[in-house]
Amino acid sequence: MELTPRRAGTVALLALLPAVIFGVTKNPLAGVVTAVNVLLISTVIYLLMSPTEGGHGHDGDADAETDAEHAA
């Protein structure tokens, strides 16, 4: 099973459940802060695992020989 950005983000969002339970049962402010942290971390995980528009940092003006070496 491949770990896609969507799946990793969903798994990270599962951490919201204990955060909400903590906020409801103990301290509402701490629960809100915890939930915000979980959302931030989930977003960062999603963004880090998502493909980038530019690829692997190859310059568009690189010569064909350099590209062929990287492809091999």
Tab-separated table of C-alpha atoms in Angstrom:
chain	number	residue	atom	x	y	z
A	1	MET	CA	0.000	0.000	0.000
A	2	GLU	CA	1.485	3.301	-1.142
A	3	LEU	CA	1.461	6.251	1.253
A	4	THR	CA	-0.045	9.069	-0.788
A	5	PRO	CA	-0.321	12.679	0.442
A	6	ARG	CA	-4.074	12.284	0.784
A	7	ARG	CA	-3.710	9.134	2.902
A	8	ALA	CA	-0.956	10.647	5.066
A	9	GLY	CA	-3.053	13.752	5.673
A	10	THR	CA	-6.054	11.634	6.603
A	11	VAL	CA	-4.027	9.551	9.051
A	12	ALA	CA	-2.602	12.734	10.575
A	13	LEU	CA	-6.128	14.121	10.959
A	14	LEU	CA	-7.032	11.091	13.080
A	15	ALA	CA	-5.103	12.844	15.842
A	16	LEU	CA	-7.978	15.340	16.033
A	17	LEU	CA	-10.146	12.778	17.798
A	18	PRO	CA	-8.117	12.625	21.031
A	19	ALA	CA	-7.574	16.393	20.856
A	20	VAL	CA	-11.321	17.012	20.741
A	21	ILE	CA	-11.963	14.508	23.533
A	22	PHE	CA	-9.275	16.194	25.637
A	23	GLY	CA	-10.817	19.609	24.983
A	24	VAL	CA	-14.297	18.461	25.905
A	25	THR	CA	-13.327	16.577	29.063
A	26	LYS	CA	-10.433	18.600	30.527
A	27	ASN	CA	-9.647	22.107	29.305
A	28	PRO	CA	-11.441	23.651	26.312
A	29	LEU	CA	-8.687	26.179	25.568
A	30	ALA	CA	-5.990	23.504	25.605
A	31	GLY	CA	-8.185	21.364	23.359
A	32	VAL	CA	-8.507	24.191	20.831
A	33	VAL	CA	-4.761	24.841	20.847
A	34	THR	CA	-4.085	21.121	20.415
A	35	ALA	CA	-6.576	20.876	17.548
A	36	VAL	CA	-4.985	23.855	15.782
A	37	ASN	CA	-1.561	22.241	16.163
A	38	VAL	CA	-2.873	18.974	14.723
A	39	LEU	CA	-4.330	20.838	11.731
A	40	LEU	CA	-1.066	22.689	11.138
A	41	ILE	CA	0.991	19.501	11.319
A	42	SER	CA	-1.448	17.656	9.046
A	43	THR	CA	-1.234	20.453	6.481
A	44	VAL	CA	2.561	20.439	6.593
A	45	ILE	CA	2.655	16.652	6.126
A	46	TYR	CA	0.315	16.953	3.147
A	47	LEU	CA	2.360	19.733	1.563
A	48	LEU	CA	5.694	17.989	2.142
A	49	MET	CA	4.477	14.784	0.527
A	50	SER	CA	2.716	16.449	-2.405
A	51	PRO	CA	4.497	16.626	-5.755
A	52	THR	CA	5.975	20.003	-6.563
A	53	GLU	CA	5.378	21.960	-9.731
A	54	GLY	CA	9.074	22.415	-10.492
A	55	GLY	CA	10.075	18.782	-10.052
A	56	HIS	CA	13.497	18.173	-8.543
A	57	GLY	CA	14.980	21.609	-9.068
A	58	HIS	CA	16.199	21.105	-12.624
A	59	ASP	CA	16.806	24.314	-14.481
A	60	GLY	CA	14.965	24.808	-17.726
A	61	ASP	CA	18.135	26.033	-19.411
A	62	ALA	CA	20.230	22.912	-18.663
A	63	ASP	CA	21.783	21.231	-21.663
A	64	ALA	CA	20.547	17.902	-23.034
A	65	GLU	CA	23.717	16.060	-21.999
A	66	THR	CA	23.172	16.922	-18.340
A	67	ASP	CA	19.539	15.831	-18.538
A	68	ALA	CA	20.553	12.531	-20.127
A	69	GLU	CA	23.016	11.872	-17.282
A	70	HIS	CA	20.302	12.453	-14.687
A	71	ALA	CA	17.843	10.215	-16.516
A	72	ALA	CA	20.267	7.266	-16.633
